[in-house]
Each structure stands twice: as structure tokens, then as C-alpha cells.
PDB file of C-alpha atoms in Angstrom:
ATOM      1  CA  MET A  35     -70.135  32.458  64.777  1.00 50.00           C
ATOM      2  CA  THR A  36     -70.421  28.822  64.565  1.00 53.00           C
ATOM      3  CA  ASN A  37     -72.825  26.774  62.668  1.00 55.00           C
ATOM      4  CA  THR A  38     -74.422  23.628  64.007  1.00 54.00           C
ATOM      5  CA  ASN A  39     -73.469  21.877  60.799  1.00 54.00           C
ATOM      6  CA  ASP A  40     -69.885  22.378  61.826  1.00 53.00           C
ATOM      7  CA  PHE A  41     -70.305  21.155  64.890  1.00 51.00           C
ATOM      8  CA  ARG A  42     -71.698  17.783  64.160  1.00 53.00           C
ATOM      9  CA  ARG A  43     -68.946  17.301  61.776  1.00 53.00           C
ATOM     10  CA  TYR A  44     -66.457  17.684  64.244  1.00 53.00           C
ATOM     11  CA  SER A  45     -68.033  15.979  66.772  1.00 55.00           C
ATOM     12  CA  TYR A  46     -68.310  12.515  64.170  1.00 53.00           C
ATOM     13  CA  GLN A  47     -65.058  13.059  63.281  1.00 57.00           C
ATOM     14  CA  ASN A  48     -63.263  10.520  65.131  1.00 62.00           C
ATOM     15  CA  ASP A  49     -65.737   7.920  65.274  1.00 64.00           C
ATOM     16  CA  PRO A  50     -64.350   4.768  62.772  1.00 65.00           C
ATOM     17  CA  THR A  51     -68.105   3.960  61.499  1.00 66.00           C
ATOM     18  CA  THR A  52     -68.199   7.109  60.134  1.00 65.00           C
ATOM     19  CA  LEU A  53     -64.958   7.109  58.553  1.00 62.00           C
ATOM     20  CA  ILE A  54     -65.246   3.762  57.062  1.00 64.00           C
ATOM     21  CA  ASN A  55     -69.065   4.906  55.797  1.00 65.00           C
ATOM     22  CA  SER A  56     -67.822   8.026  54.633  1.00 62.00           C
ATOM     23  CA  PHE A  57     -64.972   6.442  52.339  1.00 60.00           C
ATOM     24  CA  SER A  58     -65.461   6.566  48.941  1.00 61.00           C
ATOM     25  CA  TYR A  59     -63.504   4.166  46.836  1.00 56.00           C
ATOM     26  CA  THR A  60     -64.091   6.525  43.477  1.00 61.00           C
ATOM     27  CA  ARG A  61     -62.037   9.245  45.383  1.00 59.00           C
ATOM     28  CA  GLY A  62     -58.942   7.206  46.324  1.00 57.00           C
ATOM     29  CA  SER A  63     -55.709   6.751  44.568  1.00 57.00           C
ATOM     30  CA  GLN A  64     -55.454   2.899  44.525  1.00 59.00           C
ATOM     31  CA  ALA A  65     -55.747   1.387  41.035  1.00 59.00           C
ATOM     32  CA  PRO A  66     -59.150   0.151  40.294  1.00 57.00           C
ATOM     33  CA  LYS A  67     -59.620  -3.955  40.031  1.00 63.00           C
ATOM     34  CA  VAL A  68     -59.766  -5.363  36.772  1.00 64.00           C
ATOM     35  CA  GLN A  69     -61.516  -8.114  35.785  1.00 63.00           C
ATOM     36  CA  PRO A  70     -59.689 -10.787  33.340  1.00 61.00           C
ATOM     37  CA  GLN A  71     -61.074 -10.870  30.254  1.00 64.00           C
ATOM     38  CA  PRO A  72     -61.902 -14.309  28.841  1.00 60.00           C
ATOM     39  CA  ARG A  73     -59.550 -15.482  25.989  1.00 60.00           C
ATOM     40  CA  GLU A  74     -61.246 -14.690  22.454  1.00 57.00           C
ATOM     41  CA  ARG A  75     -59.349 -17.696  20.895  1.00 55.00           C
ATOM     42  CA  GLU A  76     -57.087 -20.590  22.423  1.00 52.00           C
ATOM     43  CA  ARG A  77     -54.317 -20.576  19.901  1.00 54.00           C
ATOM     44  CA  ASP A  78     -51.818 -23.152  22.082  1.00 53.00           C
ATOM     45  CA  LEU A  79     -54.656 -25.795  22.138  1.00 53.00           C
ATOM     46  CA  LYS A  80     -55.371 -27.718  19.326  1.00 57.00           C
ATOM     47  CA  VAL A  81     -58.114 -30.235  19.531  1.00 52.00           C
ATOM     48  CA  ARG A  82     -59.239 -32.714  16.952  1.00 57.00           C
ATOM     49  CA  GLN A  83     -62.861 -33.636  17.165  1.00 56.00           C
ATOM     50  CA  GLY A  84     -64.124 -36.762  14.963  1.00 53.00           C
ATOM     51  CA  LYS A  85     -61.007 -38.384  14.457  1.00 62.00           C
ATOM     52  CA  GLY A  86     -59.203 -41.042  16.392  1.00 67.00           C
ATOM     53  CA  VAL A  87     -56.285 -42.599  14.706  1.00 78.00           C
ATOM     54  CA  LYS A  88     -54.386 -41.133  12.054  1.00 79.00           C
ATOM     55  CA  SER A  89     -53.688 -42.947   8.880  1.00 84.00           C
ATOM     56  CA  ARG A  90     -50.119 -43.592   7.735  1.00 87.00           C
ATOM     57  CA  ALA A  91     -50.062 -41.358   4.503  1.00 89.00           C
ATOM     58  CA  GLU A  92     -51.145 -38.776   7.256  1.00 86.00           C
ATOM     59  CA  LEU A  93     -48.287 -39.301   9.444  1.00 88.00           C
ATOM     60  CA  GLN A  94     -45.979 -39.043   6.369  1.00 92.00           C
ATOM     61  CA  SER A  95     -47.349 -36.227   4.837  1.00 92.00           C
ATOM     62  CA  GLU A  96     -46.828 -34.354   8.782  1.00 92.00           C
ATOM     63  CA  GLN A  97     -43.528 -36.041   8.721  1.00 93.00           C
ATOM     64  CA  LYS A  98     -42.806 -34.438   5.488  1.00 95.00           C
ATOM     65  CA  ALA A  99     -43.598 -31.216   6.542  1.00 94.00           C
ATOM     66  CA  ALA A 100     -41.850 -31.109   9.571  1.00 94.00           C
ATOM     67  CA  ARG A 101     -38.924 -32.283   7.819  1.00 96.00           C
ATOM     68  CA  ALA A 102     -39.362 -29.289   5.378  1.00 96.00           C
ATOM     69  CA  PHE A 103     -39.685 -26.886   8.271  1.00 96.00           C
ATOM     70  CA  MET A 104     -36.513 -28.178   9.861  1.00 97.00           C
ATOM     71  CA  LEU A 105     -34.565 -28.146   6.899  1.00 97.00           C
ATOM     72  CA  ARG A 106     -35.764 -24.076   6.212  1.00 97.00           C
ATOM     73  CA  ILE A 107     -34.820 -23.355  10.107  1.00 97.00           C
ATOM     74  CA  ALA A 108     -31.529 -25.236   9.681  1.00 97.00           C
ATOM     75  CA  ALA A 109     -30.385 -23.257   6.222  1.00 97.00           C
ATOM     76  CA  CYS A 110     -31.530 -20.142   7.632  1.00 97.00           C
ATOM     77  CA  ALA A 111     -29.172 -20.948  10.634  1.00 97.00           C
ATOM     78  CA  VAL A 112     -26.165 -21.720   8.732  1.00 97.00           C
ATOM     79  CA  ILE A 113     -26.678 -18.522   6.517  1.00 97.00           C
ATOM     80  CA  CYS A 114     -26.850 -16.801  10.111  1.00 97.00           C
ATOM     81  CA  PHE A 115     -23.729 -18.191  10.926  1.00 97.00           C
ATOM     82  CA  LEU A 116     -21.999 -17.537   7.816  1.00 97.00           C
ATOM     83  CA  MET A 117     -22.781 -13.890   7.641  1.00 97.00           C
ATOM     84  CA  ILE A 118     -21.722 -13.649  11.412  1.00 97.00           C
ATOM     85  CA  GLY A 119     -18.380 -15.297  10.252  1.00 97.00           C
ATOM     86  CA  LEU A 120     -17.918 -13.079   7.376  1.00 97.00           C
ATOM     87  CA  VAL A 121     -18.304 -10.095   9.249  1.00 97.00           C
ATOM     88  CA  ILE A 122     -16.317 -11.198  12.125  1.00 97.00           C
ATOM     89  CA  ASN A 123     -13.445 -11.766   8.903  1.00 97.00           C
ATOM     90  CA  SER A 124     -13.645  -8.579   7.630  1.00 97.00           C
ATOM     91  CA  LEU A 125     -13.673  -6.802  10.810  1.00 96.00           C
ATOM     92  CA  ALA A 126     -10.262  -8.914  11.388  1.00 96.00           C
ATOM     93  CA  VAL A 127      -8.964  -7.879   8.010  1.00 96.00           C
ATOM     94  CA  LYS A 128      -9.787  -4.426   8.371  1.00 97.00           C
ATOM     95  CA  ASN A 129      -8.217  -4.220  11.967  1.00 96.00           C
ATOM     96  CA  GLN A 130      -4.933  -5.784  10.087  1.00 97.00           C
ATOM     97  CA  LEU A 131      -4.653  -3.183   7.352  1.00 96.00           C
ATOM     98  CA  THR A 132      -5.238  -0.555   9.679  1.00 96.00           C
ATOM     99  CA  ARG A 133      -2.347  -1.671  11.659  1.00 96.00           C
ATOM    100  CA  GLN A 134      -0.128  -1.771   8.439  1.00 97.00           C
ATOM    101  CA  ILE A 135      -1.116   1.512   7.205  1.00 96.00           C
ATOM    102  CA  ALA A 136      -0.210   3.166  10.859  1.00 96.00           C
ATOM    103  CA  ARG A 137       3.176   1.369  10.391  1.00 96.00           C
ATOM    104  CA  GLN A 138       3.575   2.958   6.947  1.00 97.00           C
ATOM    105  CA  GLU A 139       2.463   6.022   7.973  1.00 96.00           C
ATOM    106  CA  THR A 140       5.334   5.938  10.809  1.00 96.00           C
ATOM    107  CA  ALA A 141       7.958   4.826   8.632  1.00 96.00           C
ATOM    108  CA  ILE A 142       7.406   7.843   6.200  1.00 97.00           C
ATOM    109  CA  ALA A 143       6.817  10.312   9.169  1.00 96.00           C
ATOM    110  CA  ASN A 144      10.824   8.663  10.298  1.00 96.00           C
ATOM    111  CA  ALA A 145      12.196   8.858   6.915  1.00 96.00           C
ATOM    112  CA  GLU A 146      10.778  12.790   6.715  1.00 96.00           C
ATOM    113  CA  SER A 147      12.386  13.615   9.760  1.00 95.00           C
ATOM    114  CA  GLU A 148      15.456  11.794   8.737  1.00 96.00           C
ATOM    115  CA  TYR A 149      15.733  13.995   5.604  1.00 96.00           C
ATOM    116  CA  ILE A 150      15.101  17.065   7.526  1.00 95.00           C
ATOM    117  CA  SER A 151      18.056  16.276   9.819  1.00 93.00           C
ATOM    118  CA  LEU A 152      20.007  15.339   6.560  1.00 93.00           C
ATOM    119  CA  GLN A 153      19.353  18.378   4.831  1.00 91.00           C
ATOM    120  CA  SER A 154      20.448  20.426   7.553  1.00 89.00           C
ATOM    121  CA  GLN A 155      23.778  18.614   8.063  1.00 86.00           C
ATOM    122  CA  LEU A 156      24.186  19.055   4.150  1.00 84.00           C
ATOM    123  CA  ASN A 157      23.248  22.971   4.458  1.00 83.00           C
ATOM    124  CA  ALA A 158      25.977  22.938   7.351  1.00 78.00           C
ATOM    125  CA  LEU A 159      28.966  21.545   5.122  1.00 73.00           C
ATOM    126  CA  VAL A 160      28.181  23.254   1.911  1.00 76.00           C
ATOM    127  CA  SER A 161      29.510  26.729   3.383  1.00 79.00           C
ATOM    128  CA  ILE A 162      32.385  28.180   1.741  1.00 81.00           C
ATOM    129  CA  SER A 163      34.543  28.101   4.905  1.00 81.00           C
ATOM    130  CA  MET A 164      33.956  24.258   5.642  1.00 79.00           C
ATOM    131  CA  ILE A 165      34.846  23.500   1.732  1.00 82.00           C
ATOM    132  CA  ASP A 166      37.962  25.538   2.198  1.00 84.00           C
ATOM    133  CA  GLN A 167      38.721  23.727   5.596  1.00 84.00           C
ATOM    134  CA  TYR A 168      37.862  20.071   4.049  1.00 84.00           C
ATOM    135  CA  ALA A 169      40.258  20.644   1.043  1.00 86.00           C
ATOM    136  CA  VAL A 170      43.129  22.107   3.019  1.00 87.00           C
ATOM    137  CA  GLU A 171      42.611  19.674   6.088  1.00 89.00           C
ATOM    138  CA  LYS A 172      41.188  16.238   4.366  1.00 89.00           C
ATOM    139  CA  LEU A 173      42.627  16.793   0.994  1.00 89.00           C
ATOM    140  CA  GLY A 174      45.863  18.080   1.352  1.00 87.00           C
ATOM    141  CA  MET A 175      44.865  21.139  -1.000  1.00 87.00           C
ATOM    142  CA  THR A 176      46.621  24.396  -0.696  1.00 84.00           C
ATOM    143  CA  LYS A 177      45.539  27.768  -1.906  1.00 81.00           C
ATOM    144  CA  VAL A 178      46.624  29.075  -5.224  1.00 79.00           C
ATOM    145  CA  ARG A 179      49.222  32.427  -4.675  1.00 81.00           C
ATOM    146  CA  SER A 180      49.281  34.827  -7.724  1.00 80.00           C
ATOM    147  CA  ASN A 181      52.557  33.813  -9.093  1.00 81.00           C
ATOM    148  CA  GLN A 182      51.037  30.609  -9.949  1.00 80.00           C
ATOM    149  CA  ILE A 183      48.586  32.067 -11.866  1.00 81.00           C
ATOM    150  CA  GLN A 184      49.061  32.003 -15.801  1.00 81.00           C
ATOM    151  CA  TYR A 185      46.652  33.989 -18.385  1.00 80.00           C
ATOM    152  CA  MET A 186      46.767  32.892 -21.848  1.00 81.00           C
ATOM    153  CA  ASP A 187      45.792  34.705 -25.135  1.00 82.00           C
ATOM    154  CA  VAL A 188      43.314  32.470 -26.770  1.00 85.00           C
ATOM    155  CA  SER A 189      42.208  34.624 -29.745  1.00 86.00           C
ATOM    156  CA  GLU A 190      45.541  33.098 -31.911  1.00 86.00           C
ATOM    157  CA  PHE A 191      44.179  29.633 -30.926  1.00 86.00           C
ATOM    158  CA  LYS A 192      40.737  30.654 -32.180  1.00 89.00           C
ATOM    159  CA  ALA A 193      41.947  32.091 -35.499  1.00 89.00           C
ATOM    160  CA  GLN A 194      44.066  28.807 -36.294  1.00 90.00           C
ATOM    161  CA  ARG A 195      41.024  26.512 -35.641  1.00 90.00           C
ATOM    162  CA  GLU A 196      38.423  28.573 -37.597  1.00 92.00           C
ATOM    163  CA  LYS A 197      41.230  28.417 -40.513  1.00 91.00           C
ATOM    164  CA  ALA A 198      41.650  24.861 -40.208  1.00 91.00           C
ATOM    165  CA  LEU A 199      37.525  24.215 -40.248  1.00 90.00           C
ATOM    166  CA  SER A 200      37.298  26.331 -43.165  1.00 90.00           C
ATOM    167  CA  GLU A 201      39.947  24.023 -44.994  1.00 90.00           C
ATOM    168  CA  GLN A 202      38.228  21.252 -43.737  1.00 89.00           C
ATOM    169  CA  LYS A 203      35.094  21.991 -45.255  1.00 88.00           C
ATOM    170  CA  ASN A 204      36.572  23.062 -48.772  1.00 87.00           C
ATOM    171  CA  VAL A 205      38.268  19.486 -48.792  1.00 86.00           C
ATOM    172  CA  ASP A 206      35.027  17.950 -48.040  1.00 85.00           C
ATOM    173  CA  ALA A 207      33.049  20.024 -50.462  1.00 85.00           C
ATOM    174  CA  GLY A 208      35.998  19.151 -53.253  1.00 84.00           C
ATOM    175  CA  VAL A 209      35.601  15.160 -51.883  1.00 83.00           C
ATOM    176  CA  LYS A 210      31.454  15.604 -52.304  1.00 84.00           C
ATOM    177  CA  ASN A 211      31.967  17.362 -55.898  1.00 82.00           C
ATOM    178  CA  LEU A 212      34.659  14.343 -57.057  1.00 81.00           C
ATOM    179  CA  GLN A 213      32.015  11.896 -56.055  1.00 83.00           C
ATOM    180  CA  LYS A 214      29.613  13.436 -58.183  1.00 81.00           C
ATOM    181  CA  ASP A 215      31.583  13.508 -61.113  1.00 79.00           C
ATOM    182  CA  LEU A 216      32.914  10.065 -60.717  1.00 79.00           C
ATOM    183  CA  GLN A 217      29.206   8.910 -60.602  1.00 80.00           C
ATOM    184  CA  GLY A 218      28.049  11.076 -63.234  1.00 75.00           C
ATOM    185  CA  HIS A 219      30.685   8.882 -65.699  1.00 72.00           C
ATOM    186  CA  ASN A 220      29.463   5.669 -64.635  1.00 63.00           C
TER     187      ASN A 220
END
């Protein structure tokens, strides 16, 4: 069953005057209009009231203040430029030192690889067969045969040497005694 109110609602739906009247600005999605607020204080404009022409002293004091302000700004600018220059210079020096370190590290790595290569070559040359081959081919040496080997008995030599050393000690002791006696008589 339909209600009579439903009928009316559908019958007036396409009427433009009804649509305009039924529009509610509070239910819309648009942004509300904002009224510009008057400025509380005008900082840009300075108005002098009651004075006409400035005196020379006022003009000179304003010029001094403006000069001092300009010098402060110039000093700050110079300091900023100096700091930027120093930062750029330090970065350049750092970059140069980094390159030198990289070159030295590369040289160290090359020297280490050359050392390893030379060590392996040396180890290959030190083997007994390589030494024999070098002695025979390059130096013209021959291997010792059994008839070239002579054995010596050194026990007699040691005994003679010990006897000579003991006699030398006795002679040295006698010389010292004579020197003491001579010193004692003088």
C-alpha cells in the first residue's frame, strides 16, 4: 500500500522550483564562504603625524643607524661566504686525500701480490733437484764420488791443541807473576 505522502513526494520531484527551495546550503559539500578579517595592525605602513620636515640631526642619526645596519648585514654576508668557502675547500682536500689513500692501498695490494708470486717462485727454485740441476748446469760442478772422500782423525790434533793451550796458560801465569814481583821490588 502506498501512502499519500509518498505520492506527493514523487510528483514534485522534477519540478525545478521545488528543487531550488529544497536545497540546503548546510548539507552541501562546498566550502563555506570566509569573510576576510580586517587586519589588526598595519606593519607595512608607517605614518607620522604632527611632524613636517625632519631636522638635520634626525636625518644624520637615521643615516648612522642605516649605515650600521648595512655594515652588520655585509659582515654577516662575508662571514657566510667565508664559511662556505672553507667547507668547499675542506671537501676538496678530503677528496684529494681519499684519492691518495686509494692509490697507496692499490700499490700495497700490488706489492703483496708480487711478494706472493716471488715467494712461490722461490719455493719452486729451492727444491733439492733444482739445486742439483743448477749446480751441474750453470756452475759446472760435479757430484762427489766415493774415492774423493777422505776421512781424518782429529783426536790427535785436539790433544796437541789442548797441550799447547795449557802450556800457553802456564807461560801467561809465569809472566804475570814476574810482573808482580817486579812491581813489588820497585
